[in-house]
Short mmCIF file of C-alpha atoms and ligand atoms in Angstrom, two decimals:
data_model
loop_
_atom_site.label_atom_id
_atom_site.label_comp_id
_atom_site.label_asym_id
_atom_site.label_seq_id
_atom_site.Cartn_x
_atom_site.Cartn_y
_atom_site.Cartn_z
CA UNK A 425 139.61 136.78 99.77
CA UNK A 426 141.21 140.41 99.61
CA UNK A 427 138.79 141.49 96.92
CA UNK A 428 136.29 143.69 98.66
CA UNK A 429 132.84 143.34 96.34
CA UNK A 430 129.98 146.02 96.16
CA UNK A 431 127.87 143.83 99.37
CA UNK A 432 124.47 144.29 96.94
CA UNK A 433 123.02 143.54 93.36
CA UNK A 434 121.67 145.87 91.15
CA UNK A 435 117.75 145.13 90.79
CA UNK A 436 116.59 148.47 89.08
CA UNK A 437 119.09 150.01 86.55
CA UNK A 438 118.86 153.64 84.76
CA UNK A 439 120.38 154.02 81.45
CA UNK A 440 123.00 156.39 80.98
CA UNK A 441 122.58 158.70 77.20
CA UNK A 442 126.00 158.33 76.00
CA UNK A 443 127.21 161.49 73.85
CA UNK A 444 129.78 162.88 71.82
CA UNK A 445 132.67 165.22 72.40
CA UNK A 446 130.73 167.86 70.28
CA UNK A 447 127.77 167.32 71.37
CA UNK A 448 128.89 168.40 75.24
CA UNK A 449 131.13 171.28 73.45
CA UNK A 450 127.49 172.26 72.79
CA UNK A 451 125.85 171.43 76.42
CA UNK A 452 129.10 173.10 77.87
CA UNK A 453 129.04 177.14 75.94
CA UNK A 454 125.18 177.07 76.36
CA UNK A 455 125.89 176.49 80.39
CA UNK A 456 128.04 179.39 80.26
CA UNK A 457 130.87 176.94 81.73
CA UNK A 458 128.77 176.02 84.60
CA UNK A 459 128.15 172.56 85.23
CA UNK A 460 125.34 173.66 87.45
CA UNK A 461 123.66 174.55 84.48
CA UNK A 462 124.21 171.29 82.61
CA UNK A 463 121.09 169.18 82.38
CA UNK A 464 121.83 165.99 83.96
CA UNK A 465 120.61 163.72 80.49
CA UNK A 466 123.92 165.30 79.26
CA UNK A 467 126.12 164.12 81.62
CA UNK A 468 127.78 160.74 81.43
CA UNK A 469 128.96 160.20 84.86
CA UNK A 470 127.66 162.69 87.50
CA UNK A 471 130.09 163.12 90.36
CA UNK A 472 128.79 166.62 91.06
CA UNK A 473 127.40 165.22 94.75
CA UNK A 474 127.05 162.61 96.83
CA UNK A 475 124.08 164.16 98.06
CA UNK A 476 120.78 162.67 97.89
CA UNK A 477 121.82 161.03 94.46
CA UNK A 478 122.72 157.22 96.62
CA UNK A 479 120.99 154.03 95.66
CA UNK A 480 117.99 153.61 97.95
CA UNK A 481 117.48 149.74 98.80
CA UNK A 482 114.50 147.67 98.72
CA UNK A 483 113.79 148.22 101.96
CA UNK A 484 113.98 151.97 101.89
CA UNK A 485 111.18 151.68 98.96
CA UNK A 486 109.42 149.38 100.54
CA UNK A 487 109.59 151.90 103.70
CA UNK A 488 108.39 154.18 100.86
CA UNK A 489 105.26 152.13 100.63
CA UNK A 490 104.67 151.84 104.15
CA UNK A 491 104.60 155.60 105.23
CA UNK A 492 101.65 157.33 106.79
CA UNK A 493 100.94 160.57 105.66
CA UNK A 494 98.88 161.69 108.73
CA UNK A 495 99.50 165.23 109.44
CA UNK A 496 100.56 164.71 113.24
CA UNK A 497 101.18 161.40 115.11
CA UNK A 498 102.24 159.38 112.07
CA UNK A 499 103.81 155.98 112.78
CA UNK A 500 106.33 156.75 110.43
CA UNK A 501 108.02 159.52 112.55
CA UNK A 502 107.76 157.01 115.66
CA UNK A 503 109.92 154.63 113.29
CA UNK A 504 112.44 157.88 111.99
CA UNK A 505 112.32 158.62 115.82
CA UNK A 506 112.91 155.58 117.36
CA UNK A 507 115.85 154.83 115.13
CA UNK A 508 117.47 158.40 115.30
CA UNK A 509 117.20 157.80 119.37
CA UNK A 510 118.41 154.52 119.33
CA UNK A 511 121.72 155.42 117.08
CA UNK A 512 122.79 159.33 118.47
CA UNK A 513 121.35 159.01 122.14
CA UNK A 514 119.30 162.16 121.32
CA UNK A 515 115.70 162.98 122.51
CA UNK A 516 115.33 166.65 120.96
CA UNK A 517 114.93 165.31 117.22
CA UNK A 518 112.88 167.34 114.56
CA UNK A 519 112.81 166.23 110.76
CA UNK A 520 113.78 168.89 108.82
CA UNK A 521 114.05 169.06 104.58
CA UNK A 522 117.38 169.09 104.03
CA UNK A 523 120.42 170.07 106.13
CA UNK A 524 120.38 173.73 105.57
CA UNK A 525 116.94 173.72 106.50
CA UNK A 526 118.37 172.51 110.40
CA UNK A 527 120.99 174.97 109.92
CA UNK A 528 118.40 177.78 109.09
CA UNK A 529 116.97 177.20 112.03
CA UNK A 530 119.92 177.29 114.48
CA UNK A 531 121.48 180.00 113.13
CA UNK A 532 118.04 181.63 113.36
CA UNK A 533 117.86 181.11 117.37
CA UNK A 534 121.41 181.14 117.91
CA UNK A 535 122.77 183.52 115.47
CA UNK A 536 123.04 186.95 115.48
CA UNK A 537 125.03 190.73 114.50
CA UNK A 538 128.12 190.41 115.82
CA UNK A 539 128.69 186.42 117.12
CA UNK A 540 131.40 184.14 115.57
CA UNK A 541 130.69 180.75 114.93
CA UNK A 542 134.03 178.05 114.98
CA UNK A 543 134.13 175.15 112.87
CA UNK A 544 136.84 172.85 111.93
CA UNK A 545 135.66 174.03 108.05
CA UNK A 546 132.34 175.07 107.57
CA UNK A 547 130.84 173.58 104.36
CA UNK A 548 129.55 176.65 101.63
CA UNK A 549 125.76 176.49 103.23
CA UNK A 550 126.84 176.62 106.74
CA UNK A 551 129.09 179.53 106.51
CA UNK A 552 126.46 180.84 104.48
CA UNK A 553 123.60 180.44 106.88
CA UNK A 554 126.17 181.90 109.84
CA UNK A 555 126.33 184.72 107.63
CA UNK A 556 123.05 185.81 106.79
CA UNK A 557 122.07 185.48 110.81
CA UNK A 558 124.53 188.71 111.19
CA UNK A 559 127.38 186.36 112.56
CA UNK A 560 131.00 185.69 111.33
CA UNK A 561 131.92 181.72 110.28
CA UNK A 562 135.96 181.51 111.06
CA UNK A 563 137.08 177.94 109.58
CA UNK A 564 140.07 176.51 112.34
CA UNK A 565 141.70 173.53 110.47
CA UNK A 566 144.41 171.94 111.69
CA UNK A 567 147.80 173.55 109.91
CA UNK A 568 148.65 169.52 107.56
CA UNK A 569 145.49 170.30 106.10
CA UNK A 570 147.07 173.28 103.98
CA UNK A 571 149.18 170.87 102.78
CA UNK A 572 147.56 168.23 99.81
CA UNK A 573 150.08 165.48 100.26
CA UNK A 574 150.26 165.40 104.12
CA UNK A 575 148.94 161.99 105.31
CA UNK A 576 147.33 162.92 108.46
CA UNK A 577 145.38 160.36 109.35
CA UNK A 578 142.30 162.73 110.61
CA UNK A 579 143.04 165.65 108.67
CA UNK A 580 139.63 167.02 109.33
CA UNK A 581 140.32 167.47 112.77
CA UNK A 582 140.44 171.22 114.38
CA UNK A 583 143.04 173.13 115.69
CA UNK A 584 142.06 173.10 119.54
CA UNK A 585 144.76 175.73 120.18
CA UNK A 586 143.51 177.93 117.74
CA UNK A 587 139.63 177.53 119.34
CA UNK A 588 141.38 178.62 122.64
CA UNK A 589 142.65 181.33 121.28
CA UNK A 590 139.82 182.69 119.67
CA UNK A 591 137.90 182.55 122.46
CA UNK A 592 140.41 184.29 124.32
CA UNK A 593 140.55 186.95 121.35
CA UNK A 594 136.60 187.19 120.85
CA UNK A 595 135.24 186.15 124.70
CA UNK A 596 133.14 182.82 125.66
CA UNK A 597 129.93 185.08 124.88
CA UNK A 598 130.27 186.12 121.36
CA UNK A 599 130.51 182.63 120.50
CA UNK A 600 126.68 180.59 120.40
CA UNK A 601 128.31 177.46 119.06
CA UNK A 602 131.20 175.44 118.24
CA UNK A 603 130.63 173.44 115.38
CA UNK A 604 132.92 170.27 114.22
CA UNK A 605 132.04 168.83 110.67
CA UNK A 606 132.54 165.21 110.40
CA UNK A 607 133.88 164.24 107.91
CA UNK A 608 134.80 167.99 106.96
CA UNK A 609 133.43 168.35 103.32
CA UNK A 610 135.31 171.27 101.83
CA UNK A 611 138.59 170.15 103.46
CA UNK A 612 138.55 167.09 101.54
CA UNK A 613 136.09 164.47 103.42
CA UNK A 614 138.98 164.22 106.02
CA UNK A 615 137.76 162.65 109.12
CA UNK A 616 138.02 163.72 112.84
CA UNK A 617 139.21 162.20 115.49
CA UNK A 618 137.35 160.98 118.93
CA UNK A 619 140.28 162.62 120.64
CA UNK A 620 139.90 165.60 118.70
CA UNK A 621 135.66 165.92 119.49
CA UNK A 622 136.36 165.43 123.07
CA UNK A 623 139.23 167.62 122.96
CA UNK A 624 136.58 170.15 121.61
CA UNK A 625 134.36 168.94 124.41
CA UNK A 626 136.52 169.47 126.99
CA UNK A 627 136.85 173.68 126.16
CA UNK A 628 134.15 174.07 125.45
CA UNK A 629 132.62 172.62 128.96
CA UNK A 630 135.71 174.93 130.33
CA UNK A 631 134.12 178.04 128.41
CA UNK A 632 131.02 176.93 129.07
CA UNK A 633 130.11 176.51 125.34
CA UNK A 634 127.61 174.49 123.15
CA UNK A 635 129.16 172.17 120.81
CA UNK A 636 127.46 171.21 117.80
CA UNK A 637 128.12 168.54 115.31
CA UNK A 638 127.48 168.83 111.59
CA UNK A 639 126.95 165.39 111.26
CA UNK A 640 126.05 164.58 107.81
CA UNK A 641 128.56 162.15 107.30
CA UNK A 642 128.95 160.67 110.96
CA UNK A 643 129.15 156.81 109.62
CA UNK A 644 132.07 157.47 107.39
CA UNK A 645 133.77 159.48 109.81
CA UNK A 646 133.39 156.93 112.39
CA UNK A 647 134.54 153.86 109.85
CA UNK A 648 137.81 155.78 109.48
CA UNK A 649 137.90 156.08 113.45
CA UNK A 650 137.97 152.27 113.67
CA UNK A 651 141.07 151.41 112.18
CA UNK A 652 142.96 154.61 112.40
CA UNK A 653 142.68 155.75 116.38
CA UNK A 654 144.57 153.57 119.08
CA UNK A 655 142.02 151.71 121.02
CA UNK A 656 139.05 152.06 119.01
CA UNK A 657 139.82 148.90 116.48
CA UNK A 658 137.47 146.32 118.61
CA UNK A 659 134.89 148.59 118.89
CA UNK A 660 131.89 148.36 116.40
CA UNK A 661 130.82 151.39 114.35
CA UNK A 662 127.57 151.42 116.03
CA UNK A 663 129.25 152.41 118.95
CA UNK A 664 131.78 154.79 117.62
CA UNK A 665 129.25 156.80 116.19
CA UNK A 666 127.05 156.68 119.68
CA UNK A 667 130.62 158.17 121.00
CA UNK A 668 130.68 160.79 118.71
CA UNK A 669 126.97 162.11 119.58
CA UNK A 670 127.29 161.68 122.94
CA UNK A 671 130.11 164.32 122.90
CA UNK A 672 128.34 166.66 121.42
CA UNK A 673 124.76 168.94 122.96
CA UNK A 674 123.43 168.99 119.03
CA UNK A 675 123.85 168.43 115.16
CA UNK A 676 122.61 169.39 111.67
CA UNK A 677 122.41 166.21 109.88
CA UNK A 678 121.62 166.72 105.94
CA UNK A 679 120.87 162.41 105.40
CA UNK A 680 120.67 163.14 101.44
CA UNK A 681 124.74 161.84 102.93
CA UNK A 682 124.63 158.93 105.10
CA UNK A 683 120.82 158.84 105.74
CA UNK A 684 120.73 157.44 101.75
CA UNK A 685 117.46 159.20 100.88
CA UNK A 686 116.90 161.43 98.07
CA UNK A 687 115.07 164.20 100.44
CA UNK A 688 115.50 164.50 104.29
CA UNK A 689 117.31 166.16 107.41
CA UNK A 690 117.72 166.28 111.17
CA UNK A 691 118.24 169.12 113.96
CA UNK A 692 119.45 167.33 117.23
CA UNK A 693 118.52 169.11 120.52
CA UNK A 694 119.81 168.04 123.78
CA UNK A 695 118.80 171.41 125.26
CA UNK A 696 114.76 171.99 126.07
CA UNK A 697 114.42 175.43 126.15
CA UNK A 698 116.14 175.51 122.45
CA UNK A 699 114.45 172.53 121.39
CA UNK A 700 111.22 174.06 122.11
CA UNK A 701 112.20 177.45 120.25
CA UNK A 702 113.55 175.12 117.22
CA UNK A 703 110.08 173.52 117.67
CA UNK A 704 108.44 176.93 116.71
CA UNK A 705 110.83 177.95 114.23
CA UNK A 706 110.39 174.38 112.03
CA UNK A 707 106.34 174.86 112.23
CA UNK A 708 106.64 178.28 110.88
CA UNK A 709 108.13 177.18 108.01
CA UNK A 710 108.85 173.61 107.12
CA UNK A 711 106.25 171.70 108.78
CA UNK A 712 104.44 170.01 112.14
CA UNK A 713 107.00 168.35 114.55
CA UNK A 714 106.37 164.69 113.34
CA UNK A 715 106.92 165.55 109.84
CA UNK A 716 109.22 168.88 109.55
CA UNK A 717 108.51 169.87 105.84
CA UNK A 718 108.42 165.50 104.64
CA UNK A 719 106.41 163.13 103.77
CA UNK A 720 105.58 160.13 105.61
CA UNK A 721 107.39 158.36 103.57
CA UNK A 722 110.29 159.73 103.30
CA UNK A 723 110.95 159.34 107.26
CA UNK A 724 110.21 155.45 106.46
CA UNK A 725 113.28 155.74 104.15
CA UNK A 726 115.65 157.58 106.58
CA UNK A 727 114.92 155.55 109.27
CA UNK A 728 115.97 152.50 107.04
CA UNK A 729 118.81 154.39 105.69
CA UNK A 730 120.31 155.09 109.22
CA UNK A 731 120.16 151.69 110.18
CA UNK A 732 121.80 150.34 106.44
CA UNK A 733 124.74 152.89 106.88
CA UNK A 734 125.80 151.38 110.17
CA UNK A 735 126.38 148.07 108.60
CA UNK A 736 129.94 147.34 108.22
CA UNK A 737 130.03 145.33 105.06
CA UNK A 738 128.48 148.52 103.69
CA UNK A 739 130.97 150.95 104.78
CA UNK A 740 134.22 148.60 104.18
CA UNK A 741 133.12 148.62 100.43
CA UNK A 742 132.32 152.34 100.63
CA UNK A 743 135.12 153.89 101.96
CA UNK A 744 137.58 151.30 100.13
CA UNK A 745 135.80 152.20 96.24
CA UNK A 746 136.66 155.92 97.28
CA UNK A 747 140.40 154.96 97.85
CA UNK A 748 140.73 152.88 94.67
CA UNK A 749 140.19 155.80 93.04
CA UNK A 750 142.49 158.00 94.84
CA UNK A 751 144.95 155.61 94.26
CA UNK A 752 144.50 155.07 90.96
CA UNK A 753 144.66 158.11 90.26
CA UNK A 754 147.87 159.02 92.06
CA UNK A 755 149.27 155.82 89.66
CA UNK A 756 148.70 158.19 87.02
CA UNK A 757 150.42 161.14 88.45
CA UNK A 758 147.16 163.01 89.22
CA UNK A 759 147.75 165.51 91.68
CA UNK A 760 144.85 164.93 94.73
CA UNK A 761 144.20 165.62 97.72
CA UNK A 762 145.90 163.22 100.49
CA UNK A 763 145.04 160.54 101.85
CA UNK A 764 142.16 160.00 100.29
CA UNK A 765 138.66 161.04 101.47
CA UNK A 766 134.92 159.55 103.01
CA UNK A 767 133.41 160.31 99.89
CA UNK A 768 134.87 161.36 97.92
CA UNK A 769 138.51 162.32 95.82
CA UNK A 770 139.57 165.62 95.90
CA UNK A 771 141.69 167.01 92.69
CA UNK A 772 144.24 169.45 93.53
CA UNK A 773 143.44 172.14 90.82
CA UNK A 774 146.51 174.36 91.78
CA UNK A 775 149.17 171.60 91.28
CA UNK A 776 147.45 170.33 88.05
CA UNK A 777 147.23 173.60 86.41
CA UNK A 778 149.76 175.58 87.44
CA UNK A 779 149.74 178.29 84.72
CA UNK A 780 146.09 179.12 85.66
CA UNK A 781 146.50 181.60 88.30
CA UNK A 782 143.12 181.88 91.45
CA UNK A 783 141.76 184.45 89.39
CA UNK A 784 141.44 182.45 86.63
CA UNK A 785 139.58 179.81 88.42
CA UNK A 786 141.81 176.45 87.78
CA UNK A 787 139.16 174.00 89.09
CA UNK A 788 136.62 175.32 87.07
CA UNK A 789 138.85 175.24 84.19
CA UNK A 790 139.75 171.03 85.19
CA UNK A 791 135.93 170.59 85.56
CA UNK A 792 134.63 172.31 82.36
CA UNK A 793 137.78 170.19 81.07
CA UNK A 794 136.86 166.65 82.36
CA UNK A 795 133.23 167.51 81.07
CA UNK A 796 134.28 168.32 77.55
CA UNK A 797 136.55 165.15 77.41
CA UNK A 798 134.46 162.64 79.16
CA UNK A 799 131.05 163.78 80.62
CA UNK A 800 132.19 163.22 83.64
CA UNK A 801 130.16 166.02 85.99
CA UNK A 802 132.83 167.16 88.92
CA UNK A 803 132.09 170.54 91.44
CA UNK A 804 134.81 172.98 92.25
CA UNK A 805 135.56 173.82 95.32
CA UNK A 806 138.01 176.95 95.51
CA UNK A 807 138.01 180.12 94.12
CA UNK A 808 134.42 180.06 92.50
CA UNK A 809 132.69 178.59 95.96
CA UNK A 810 134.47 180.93 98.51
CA UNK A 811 135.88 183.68 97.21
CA UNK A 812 134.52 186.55 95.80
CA UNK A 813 134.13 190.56 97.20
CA UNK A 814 134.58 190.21 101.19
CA UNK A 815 135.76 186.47 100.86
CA UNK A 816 139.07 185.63 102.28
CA UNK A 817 140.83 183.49 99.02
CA UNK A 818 140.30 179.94 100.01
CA UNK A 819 143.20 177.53 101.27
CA UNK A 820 143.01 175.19 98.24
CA UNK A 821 141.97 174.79 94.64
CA UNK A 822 140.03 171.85 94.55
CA UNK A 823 137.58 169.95 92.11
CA UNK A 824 135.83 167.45 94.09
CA UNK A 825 134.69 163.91 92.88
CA UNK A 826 131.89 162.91 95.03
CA UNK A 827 130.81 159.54 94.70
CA UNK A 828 127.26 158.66 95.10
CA UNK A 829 126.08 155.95 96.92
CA UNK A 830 125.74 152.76 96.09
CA UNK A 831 125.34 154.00 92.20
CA UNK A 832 128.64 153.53 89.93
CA UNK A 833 130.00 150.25 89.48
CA UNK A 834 133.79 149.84 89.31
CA UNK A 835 134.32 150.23 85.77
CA UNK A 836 132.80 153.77 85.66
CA UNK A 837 135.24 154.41 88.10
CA UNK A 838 137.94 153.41 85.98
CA UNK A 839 136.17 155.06 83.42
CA UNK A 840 136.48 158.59 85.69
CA UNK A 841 140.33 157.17 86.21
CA UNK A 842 141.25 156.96 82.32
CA UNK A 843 139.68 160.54 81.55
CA UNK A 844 141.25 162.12 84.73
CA UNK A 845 144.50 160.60 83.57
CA UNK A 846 144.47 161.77 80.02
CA UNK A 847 143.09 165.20 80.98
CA UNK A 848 146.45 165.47 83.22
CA UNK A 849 148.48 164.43 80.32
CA UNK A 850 146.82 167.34 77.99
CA UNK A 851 146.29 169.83 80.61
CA UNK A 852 148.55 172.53 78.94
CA UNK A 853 145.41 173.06 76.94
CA UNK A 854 143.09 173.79 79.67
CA UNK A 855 142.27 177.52 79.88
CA UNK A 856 141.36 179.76 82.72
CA UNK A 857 137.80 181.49 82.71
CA UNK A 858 136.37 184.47 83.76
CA UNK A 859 133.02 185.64 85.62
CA UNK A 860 130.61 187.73 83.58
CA UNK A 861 127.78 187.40 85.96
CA UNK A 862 127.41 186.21 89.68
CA UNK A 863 125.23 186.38 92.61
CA UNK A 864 127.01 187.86 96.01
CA UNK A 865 125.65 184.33 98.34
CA UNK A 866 126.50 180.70 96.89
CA UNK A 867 127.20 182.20 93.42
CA UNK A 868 129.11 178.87 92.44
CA UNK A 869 125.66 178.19 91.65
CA UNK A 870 124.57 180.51 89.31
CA UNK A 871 127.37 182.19 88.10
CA UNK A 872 128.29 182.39 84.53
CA UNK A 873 131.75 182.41 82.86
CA UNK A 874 133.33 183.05 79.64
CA UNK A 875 136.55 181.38 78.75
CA UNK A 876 140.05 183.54 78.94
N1 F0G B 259 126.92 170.32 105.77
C1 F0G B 259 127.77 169.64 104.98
C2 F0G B 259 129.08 169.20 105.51
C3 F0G B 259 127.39 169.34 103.66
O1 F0G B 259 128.22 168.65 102.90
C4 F0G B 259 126.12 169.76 103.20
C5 F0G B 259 125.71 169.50 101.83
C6 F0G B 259 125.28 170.45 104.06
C7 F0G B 259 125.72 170.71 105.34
C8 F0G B 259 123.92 170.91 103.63
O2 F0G B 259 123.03 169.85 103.46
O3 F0G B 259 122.40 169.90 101.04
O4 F0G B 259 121.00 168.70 102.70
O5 F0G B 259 121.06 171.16 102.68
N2 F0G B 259 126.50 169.17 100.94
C9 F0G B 259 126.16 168.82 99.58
C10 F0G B 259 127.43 168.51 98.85
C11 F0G B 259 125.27 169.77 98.88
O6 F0G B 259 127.38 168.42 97.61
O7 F0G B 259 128.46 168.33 99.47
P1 F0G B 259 121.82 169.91 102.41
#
């Protein structure tokens, strides 16, 4: 059979509050055309993250059920430990909130006035967390991932060259880390390579370098790694993904991604003298080692949740629903971002609105748009996330669908396919906004528009 089927049934469902096209007319002018500050009852179909909004399994809850609150020594971590050890290879491994919570801490021990941090693409609260330590977050993409419609098959990978020269430009001691993001979220969920990582590897063993993965979504990265790299077809995921740890002497993991969970994150330490210092940092602020700012049982669920995102069927179904839309959506003439991503589609804002200049913010214009017309929930990425006073203008224009896990059957998909397709075929009408009021850090979050 070629028809790949969601590999679970639905046991628990949540009921969606349908609405009206005035109603969200409404919903959108009182958010000040900012979906952020939409409340979630009023949204149809929310594809504003993938992050921590996935299905958690029976298991998971049942894990749920099973934690052990005990302040230190709780058999939960032992079971969140074990299973983090067993899949990455790691022994330094401290539970952490959320992702930027691991990346707080880093950047607090190894960032600093004056340092540049690499990454293939750094995702808005990386670069941001680089930033506030004092250092400089330079983004070295590979130069087909400028280009939407190039069909590089790991798009997300970096531009070695470019990491050569910068550390020519810069000097081996001004840089703390190298970080690779896999798959690289604000370039479009593009994967990277194994040949790219150990490319990465191999400099920065020559420069004497750390290398650091941001590893929040590891198991999609490595699916695409399977079929796409010579030699790795025969391998099994499991083992890709060991690969791709074993490369690297760290990683921020935020597993609201592939861990499934609604709460959770992991700093990986391969070196003691930082692990210890990371040690110190986490109980300062999120929490005793065996617990790192969680409950019990939410390190039940992650542990669970690592183990269900290895499994094939799982990711086969994943990564395929993602291209279905893409796809379908290119049937239609939709501009998006090519090929399509780990999780999720990427709209290119500046090809479907091309009489909304930057400044006028197309993909927030496309996502207040698709919000009005369907209450479908999308997140720019472009202008609104990474420019702003001091901001280089970013590469792309892009409103991203991120698909949650495990949640949206395949008719809200073509649900999300229909509106996309008749918002393209009316998009003369969108129009461009302006900001009134914004925040200098992250102020996609907060800031608030008025239309042009
Ligand atoms: N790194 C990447 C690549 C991410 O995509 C995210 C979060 C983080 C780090 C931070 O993790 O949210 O647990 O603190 N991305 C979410 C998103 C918010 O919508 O893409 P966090």
């Amino acid at each position: 059979m070629d028809t790949i089927i969601e590999p679970f049934r639905i046991k628990v469902v949540e009921p969606i509050r349908m609405s009206t096209r005035d109603e969200r007319e409404a919903c959108i002018r009182e958010a000040q055309f900012n979906l952020f500050h939409l409340h979630a009852d009023d949204v149809l179909i929310d594809l504003l993250t993938d992050s921590g909004t996935g299905a958690m399994s029976g298991e998971q809850w049942a894990g749920i059920m099973r934690g052990d609150e005990s302040y230190a020594g709780s058999p939960s971590y032992d079971r969140f430990r074990d299973q983090m050890r067993a899949m990455t290879g790691f022994d330094g491994i401290l539970p952490t909130h959320q992702g930027r919570a691991s990346e707080r801490i880093l950047f607090e021990l190894l960032g600093g006035d004056g340092l540049v941090v690499p990454n293939n693409a750094h995702f808005d609260t990386t670069r941001a967390n680089v930033e506030h330590s004092g250092a400089r977050a330079v983004d070295l993409r590979i130069p087909e991932a400028a280009d939407p419609t190039d069909r590089h098959p790991f798009k997300g990978n970096m531009d070695v060259a470019a990491l050569e020269r910068l550390i020519d430009e810069v000097g081996a001691d001004r840089i703390p880390v190298v970080m690779c993001t896999v798959t690289n979220n604000s370039g479009g969920g593009q994967p990277v390579s194994l040949a790219n990582l150990r490319a990465i590897r191999e400099v920065c063993d020559r420069h004497g370098l750390r290398f650091f993965l941001d590893a929040c979504r590891f198991a999609e990265n490595a699916w695409f790694i399977k079929p796409r790299e010579p030699g790795q077809s025969e391998r099994s995921v499991r083992e890709i993904v060991r690969e791709m740890f074993d490369l690297a002497d760290g990683a921020t993991i935020s597993a609201k991604k592939d861990g499934i969970v609604h709460i959770g994150g992991v700093l990986l330490l391969r070196d003691p003298e930082l692990l210890h210092r990371a040690s110190d940092a986490l109980i300062l602020t999120e929490g005793y080692v065996t617990y790192g700012g969680l409950a019990g049982r939410d390190l039940e669920a992650m542990a669970q949740g690592f183990e269900e995102v290895l499994h094939e069927d799982y990711l086969a179904y994943r990564i395929r629903s993602i291209a279905y839309l893409g796809e379908r959506l290119l049937g239609h003439g939709v501009p998006i971002l090519e090929p399509p991503g780990g999780h999720a589609i990427y709209i290119d804002a500046a090809a479907f609105c091309p009489r909304i200049p930057a400044e006028k913010f197309p993909g927030q214009a496309l996502a207040v748009g698709l919000y009005r017309l369907a209450g479908i929930r999308a997140c720019e990425i472009g202008s609104v996330m990474f420019g702003g006073e001091g901001h280089a203008a970013p590469p792309m224009e892009l409103v991203r669908l991120a698909i949650p896990r495990r949640v949206y059957t395949q008719s809200h998909i073509d649900y999300v396919v229909e509106a996309c397709a008749e918002l393209h075929a009316t998009r003369s009408e969108l129009r461009g906004l302006r900001i009134v009021e914004a925040p200098q850090v992250l102020r996609h979050f907060s800031a608030r528009f008025v239309e042009d």
